[in-house]
PDB file of C-alpha atoms in Angstrom:
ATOM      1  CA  UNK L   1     140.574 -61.510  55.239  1.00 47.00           C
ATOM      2  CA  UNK L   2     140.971 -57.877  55.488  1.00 51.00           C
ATOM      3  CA  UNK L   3     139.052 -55.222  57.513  1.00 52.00           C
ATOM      4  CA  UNK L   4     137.498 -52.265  56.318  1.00 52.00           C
ATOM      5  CA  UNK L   5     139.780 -50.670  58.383  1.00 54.00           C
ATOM      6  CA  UNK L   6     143.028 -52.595  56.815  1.00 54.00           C
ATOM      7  CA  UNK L   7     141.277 -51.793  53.362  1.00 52.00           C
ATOM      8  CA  UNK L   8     141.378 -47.571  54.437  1.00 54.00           C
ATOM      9  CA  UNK L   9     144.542 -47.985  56.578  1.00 61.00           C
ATOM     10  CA  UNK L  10     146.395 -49.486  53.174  1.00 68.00           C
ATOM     11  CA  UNK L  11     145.255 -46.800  50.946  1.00 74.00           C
ATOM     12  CA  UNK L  12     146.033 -44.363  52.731  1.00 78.00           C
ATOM     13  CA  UNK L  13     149.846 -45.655  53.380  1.00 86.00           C
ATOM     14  CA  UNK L  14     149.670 -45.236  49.513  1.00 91.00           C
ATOM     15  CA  UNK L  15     148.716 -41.565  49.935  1.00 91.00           C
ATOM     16  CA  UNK L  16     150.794 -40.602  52.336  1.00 91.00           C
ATOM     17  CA  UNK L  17     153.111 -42.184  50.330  1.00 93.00           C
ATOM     18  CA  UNK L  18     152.541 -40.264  47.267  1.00 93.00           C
ATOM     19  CA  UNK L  19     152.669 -36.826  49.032  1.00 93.00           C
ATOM     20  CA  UNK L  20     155.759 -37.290  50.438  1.00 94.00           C
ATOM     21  CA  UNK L  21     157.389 -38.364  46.776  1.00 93.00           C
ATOM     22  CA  UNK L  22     155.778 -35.309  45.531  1.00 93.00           C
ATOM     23  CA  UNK L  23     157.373 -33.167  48.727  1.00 93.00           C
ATOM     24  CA  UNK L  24     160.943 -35.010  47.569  1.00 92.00           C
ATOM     25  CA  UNK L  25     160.467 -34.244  43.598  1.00 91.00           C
ATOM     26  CA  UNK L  26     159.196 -30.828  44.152  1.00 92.00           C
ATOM     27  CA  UNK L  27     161.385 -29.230  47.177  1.00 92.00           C
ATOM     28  CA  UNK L  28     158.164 -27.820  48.316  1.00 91.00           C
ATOM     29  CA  UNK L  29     156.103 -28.138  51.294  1.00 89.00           C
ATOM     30  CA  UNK L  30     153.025 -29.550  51.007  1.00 84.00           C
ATOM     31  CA  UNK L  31     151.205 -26.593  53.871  1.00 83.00           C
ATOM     32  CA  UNK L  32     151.945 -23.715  51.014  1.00 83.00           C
ATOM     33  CA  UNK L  33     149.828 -22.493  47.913  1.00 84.00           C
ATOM     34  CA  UNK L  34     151.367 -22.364  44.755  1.00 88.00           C
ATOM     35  CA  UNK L  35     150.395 -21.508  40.744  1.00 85.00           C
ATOM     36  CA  UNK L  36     150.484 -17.882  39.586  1.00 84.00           C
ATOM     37  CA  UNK L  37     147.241 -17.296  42.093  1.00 81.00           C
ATOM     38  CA  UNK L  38     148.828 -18.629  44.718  1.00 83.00           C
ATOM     39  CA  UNK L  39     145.499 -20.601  45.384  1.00 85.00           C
ATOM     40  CA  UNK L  40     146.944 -24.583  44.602  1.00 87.00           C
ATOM     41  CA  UNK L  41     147.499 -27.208  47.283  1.00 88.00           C
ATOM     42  CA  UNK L  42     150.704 -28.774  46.627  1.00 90.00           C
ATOM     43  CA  UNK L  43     148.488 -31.834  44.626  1.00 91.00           C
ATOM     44  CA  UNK L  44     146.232 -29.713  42.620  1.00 92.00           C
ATOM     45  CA  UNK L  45     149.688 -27.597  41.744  1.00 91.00           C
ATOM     46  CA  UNK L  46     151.199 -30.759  40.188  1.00 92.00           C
ATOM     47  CA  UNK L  47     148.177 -31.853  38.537  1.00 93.00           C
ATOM     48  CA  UNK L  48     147.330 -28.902  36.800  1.00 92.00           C
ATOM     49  CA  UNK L  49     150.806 -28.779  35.601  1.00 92.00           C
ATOM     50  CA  UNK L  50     151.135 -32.352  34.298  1.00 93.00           C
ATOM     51  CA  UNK L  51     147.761 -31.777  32.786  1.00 93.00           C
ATOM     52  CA  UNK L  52     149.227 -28.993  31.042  1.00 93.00           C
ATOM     53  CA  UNK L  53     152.465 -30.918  30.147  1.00 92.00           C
ATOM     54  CA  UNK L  54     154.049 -28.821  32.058  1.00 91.00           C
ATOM     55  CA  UNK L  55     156.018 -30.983  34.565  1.00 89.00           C
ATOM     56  CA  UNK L  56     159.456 -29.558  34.553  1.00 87.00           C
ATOM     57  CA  UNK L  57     158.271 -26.972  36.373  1.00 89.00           C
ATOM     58  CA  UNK L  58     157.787 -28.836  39.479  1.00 90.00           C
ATOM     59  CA  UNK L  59     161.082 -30.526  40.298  1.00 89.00           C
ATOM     60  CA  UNK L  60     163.148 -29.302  42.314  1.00 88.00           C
ATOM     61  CA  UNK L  61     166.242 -27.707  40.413  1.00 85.00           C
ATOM     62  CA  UNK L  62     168.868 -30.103  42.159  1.00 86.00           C
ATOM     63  CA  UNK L  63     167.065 -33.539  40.583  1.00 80.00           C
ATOM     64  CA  UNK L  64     166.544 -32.264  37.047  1.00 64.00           C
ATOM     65  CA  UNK L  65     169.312 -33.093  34.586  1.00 68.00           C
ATOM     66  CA  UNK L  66     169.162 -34.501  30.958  1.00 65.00           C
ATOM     67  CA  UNK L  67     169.160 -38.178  31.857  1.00 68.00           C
ATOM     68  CA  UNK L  68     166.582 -38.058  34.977  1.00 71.00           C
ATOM     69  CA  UNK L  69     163.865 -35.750  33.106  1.00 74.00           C
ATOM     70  CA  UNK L  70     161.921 -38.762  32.125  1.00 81.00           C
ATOM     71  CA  UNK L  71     162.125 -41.080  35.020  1.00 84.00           C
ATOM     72  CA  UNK L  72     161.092 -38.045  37.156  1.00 86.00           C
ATOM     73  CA  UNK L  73     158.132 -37.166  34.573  1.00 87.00           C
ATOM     74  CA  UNK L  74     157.146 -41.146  35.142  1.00 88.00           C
ATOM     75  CA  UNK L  75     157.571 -40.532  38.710  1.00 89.00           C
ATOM     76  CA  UNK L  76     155.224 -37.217  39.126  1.00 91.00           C
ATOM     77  CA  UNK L  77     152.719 -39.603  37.771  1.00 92.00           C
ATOM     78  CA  UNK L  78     152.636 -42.318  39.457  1.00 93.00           C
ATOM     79  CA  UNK L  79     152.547 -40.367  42.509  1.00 93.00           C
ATOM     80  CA  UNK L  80     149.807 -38.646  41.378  1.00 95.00           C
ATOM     81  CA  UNK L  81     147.404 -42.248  41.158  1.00 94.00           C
ATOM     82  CA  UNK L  82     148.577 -42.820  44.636  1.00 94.00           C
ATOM     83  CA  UNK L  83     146.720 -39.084  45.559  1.00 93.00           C
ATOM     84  CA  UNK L  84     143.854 -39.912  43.539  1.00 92.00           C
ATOM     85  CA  UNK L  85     140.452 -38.641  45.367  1.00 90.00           C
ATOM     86  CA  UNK L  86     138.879 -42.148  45.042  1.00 89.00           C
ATOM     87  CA  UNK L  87     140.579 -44.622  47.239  1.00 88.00           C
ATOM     88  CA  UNK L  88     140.018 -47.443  45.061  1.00 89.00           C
ATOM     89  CA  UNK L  89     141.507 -45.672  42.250  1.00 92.00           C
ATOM     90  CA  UNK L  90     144.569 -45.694  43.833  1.00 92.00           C
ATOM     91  CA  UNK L  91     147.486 -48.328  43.306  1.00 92.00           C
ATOM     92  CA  UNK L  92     148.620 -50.645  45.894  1.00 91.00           C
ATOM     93  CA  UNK L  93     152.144 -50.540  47.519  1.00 91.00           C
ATOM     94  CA  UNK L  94     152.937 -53.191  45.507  1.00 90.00           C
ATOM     95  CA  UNK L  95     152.403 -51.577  42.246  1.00 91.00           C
ATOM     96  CA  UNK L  96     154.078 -48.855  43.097  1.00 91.00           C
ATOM     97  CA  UNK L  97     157.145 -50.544  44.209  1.00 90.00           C
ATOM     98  CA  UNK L  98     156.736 -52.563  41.006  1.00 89.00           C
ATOM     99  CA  UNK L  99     156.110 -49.593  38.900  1.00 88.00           C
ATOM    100  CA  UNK L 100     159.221 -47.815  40.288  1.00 87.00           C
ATOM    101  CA  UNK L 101     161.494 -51.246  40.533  1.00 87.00           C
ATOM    102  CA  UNK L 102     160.482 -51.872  36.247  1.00 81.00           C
ATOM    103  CA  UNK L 103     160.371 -48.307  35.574  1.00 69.00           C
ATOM    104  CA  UNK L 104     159.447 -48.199  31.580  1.00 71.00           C
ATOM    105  CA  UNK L 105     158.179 -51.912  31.136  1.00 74.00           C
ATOM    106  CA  UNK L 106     155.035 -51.290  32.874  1.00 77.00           C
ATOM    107  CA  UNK L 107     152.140 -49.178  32.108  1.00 83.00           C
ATOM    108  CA  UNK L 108     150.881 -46.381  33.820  1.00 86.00           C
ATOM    109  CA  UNK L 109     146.648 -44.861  33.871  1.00 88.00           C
ATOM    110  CA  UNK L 110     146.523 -41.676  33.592  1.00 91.00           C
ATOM    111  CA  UNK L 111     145.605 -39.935  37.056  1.00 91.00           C
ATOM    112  CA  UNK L 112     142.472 -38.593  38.012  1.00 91.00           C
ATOM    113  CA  UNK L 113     142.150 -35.179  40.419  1.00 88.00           C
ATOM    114  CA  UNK L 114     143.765 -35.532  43.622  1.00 90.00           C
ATOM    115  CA  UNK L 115     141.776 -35.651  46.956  1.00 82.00           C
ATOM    116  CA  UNK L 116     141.515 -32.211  49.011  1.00 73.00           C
ATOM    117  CA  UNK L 117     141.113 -30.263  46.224  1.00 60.00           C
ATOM    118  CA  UNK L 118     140.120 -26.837  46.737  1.00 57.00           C
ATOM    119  CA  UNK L 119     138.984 -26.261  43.192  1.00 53.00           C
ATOM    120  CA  UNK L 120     136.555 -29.559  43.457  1.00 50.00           C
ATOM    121  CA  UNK L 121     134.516 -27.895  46.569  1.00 49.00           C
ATOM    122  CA  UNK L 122     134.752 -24.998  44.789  1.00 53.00           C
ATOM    123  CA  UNK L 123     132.831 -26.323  41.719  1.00 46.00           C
ATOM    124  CA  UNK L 124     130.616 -28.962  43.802  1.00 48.00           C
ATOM    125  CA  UNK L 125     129.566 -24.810  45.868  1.00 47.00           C
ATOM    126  CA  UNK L 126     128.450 -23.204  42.803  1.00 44.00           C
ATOM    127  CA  UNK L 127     126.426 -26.248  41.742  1.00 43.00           C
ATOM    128  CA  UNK L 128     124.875 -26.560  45.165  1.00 47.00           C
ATOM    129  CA  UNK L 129     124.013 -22.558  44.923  1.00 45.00           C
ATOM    130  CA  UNK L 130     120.586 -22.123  46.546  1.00 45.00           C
ATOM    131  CA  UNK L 131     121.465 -24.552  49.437  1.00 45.00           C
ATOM    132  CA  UNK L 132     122.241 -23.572  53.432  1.00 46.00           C
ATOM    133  CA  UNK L 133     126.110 -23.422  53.234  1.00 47.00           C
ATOM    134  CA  UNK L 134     127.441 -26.118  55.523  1.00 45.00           C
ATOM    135  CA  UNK L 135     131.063 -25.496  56.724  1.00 48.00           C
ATOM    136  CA  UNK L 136     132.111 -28.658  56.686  1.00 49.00           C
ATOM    137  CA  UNK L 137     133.650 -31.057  53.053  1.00 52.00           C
ATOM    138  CA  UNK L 138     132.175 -34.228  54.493  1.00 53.00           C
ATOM    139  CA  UNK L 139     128.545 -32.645  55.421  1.00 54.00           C
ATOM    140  CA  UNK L 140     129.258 -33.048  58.982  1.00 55.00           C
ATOM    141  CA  UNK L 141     127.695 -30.222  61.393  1.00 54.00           C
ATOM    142  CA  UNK L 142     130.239 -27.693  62.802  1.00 54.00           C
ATOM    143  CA  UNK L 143     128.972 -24.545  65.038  1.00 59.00           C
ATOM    144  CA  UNK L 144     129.858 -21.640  63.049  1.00 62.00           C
ATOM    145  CA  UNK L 145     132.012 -19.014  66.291  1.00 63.00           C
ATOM    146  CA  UNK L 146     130.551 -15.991  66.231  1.00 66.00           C
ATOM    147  CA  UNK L 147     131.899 -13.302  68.457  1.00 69.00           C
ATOM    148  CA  UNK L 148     130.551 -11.913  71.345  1.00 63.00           C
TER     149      UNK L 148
END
């Protein structure tokens, strides 16, 4: 029987997991901004440009050749189910190793919009317009430091 705990600390093995693929495809690091704002985490960057069909973009130079294009395409998205912002959306470590192990014989969802994303606060502030502004994603209270 597994523990709530087990059940978080498993998921989030397949996150972790999934950013550091997306570190290895991409040659970037995950604490910059990228797009042509310069306002993407490194998720949201390679979601909005597999949304866009757009994936080439995002590997890393070095990895991309004629014969890889594909497998890396397949790759970018399964790592992005295993950043998914619901938990249970995301695969287990066994899918993914037996997603990457069959590589075309099995079926891949199509992601949903990674956790952390800046543009989903974003949208969730202008809905909540009218409210006190809390400084905080998860609605906990933070003091807001004001200067002497």
């Amino acid at each position: 029987m597994l523990t709530t705990f087990q059940q978080y600390s498993t998921k989030y093995d397949v996150y972790s997991f999934g950013v550091l693929l997306l570190q290895i495809i991409s040659g970037k690091r995950n604490s910059s901004l990228y797009g042509c704002h310069e306002n993407l985490n490194l998720l949201e960057y390679a979601y909005e440009l597999w949304k866009q069909g757009r994936e080439a973009e995002f590997f890393d130079a070095s990895l991309d050749d004629s014969s890889s294009s594909c497998k890396l395409i397949r790759c970018m998205q399964l790592v992005l189910l295993c950043v998914q912002e619901n938990p249970a959306d995301r695969p287990s470590m066994v899918k993914v190793f037996t997603i990457l192990k069959n590589e075309n014989s099995v079926a891949i969802s199509v992601p949903k919009q990674p956790t952390y994303s800046i543009t989903r606060y974003e949208r969730k502030e202008s809905i909540d317009v009218g409210r006190k502004k809390v400084f905080s994603v998860n609605d906990a209270s933070i003091t807001q430091v004001e200067p002497r």
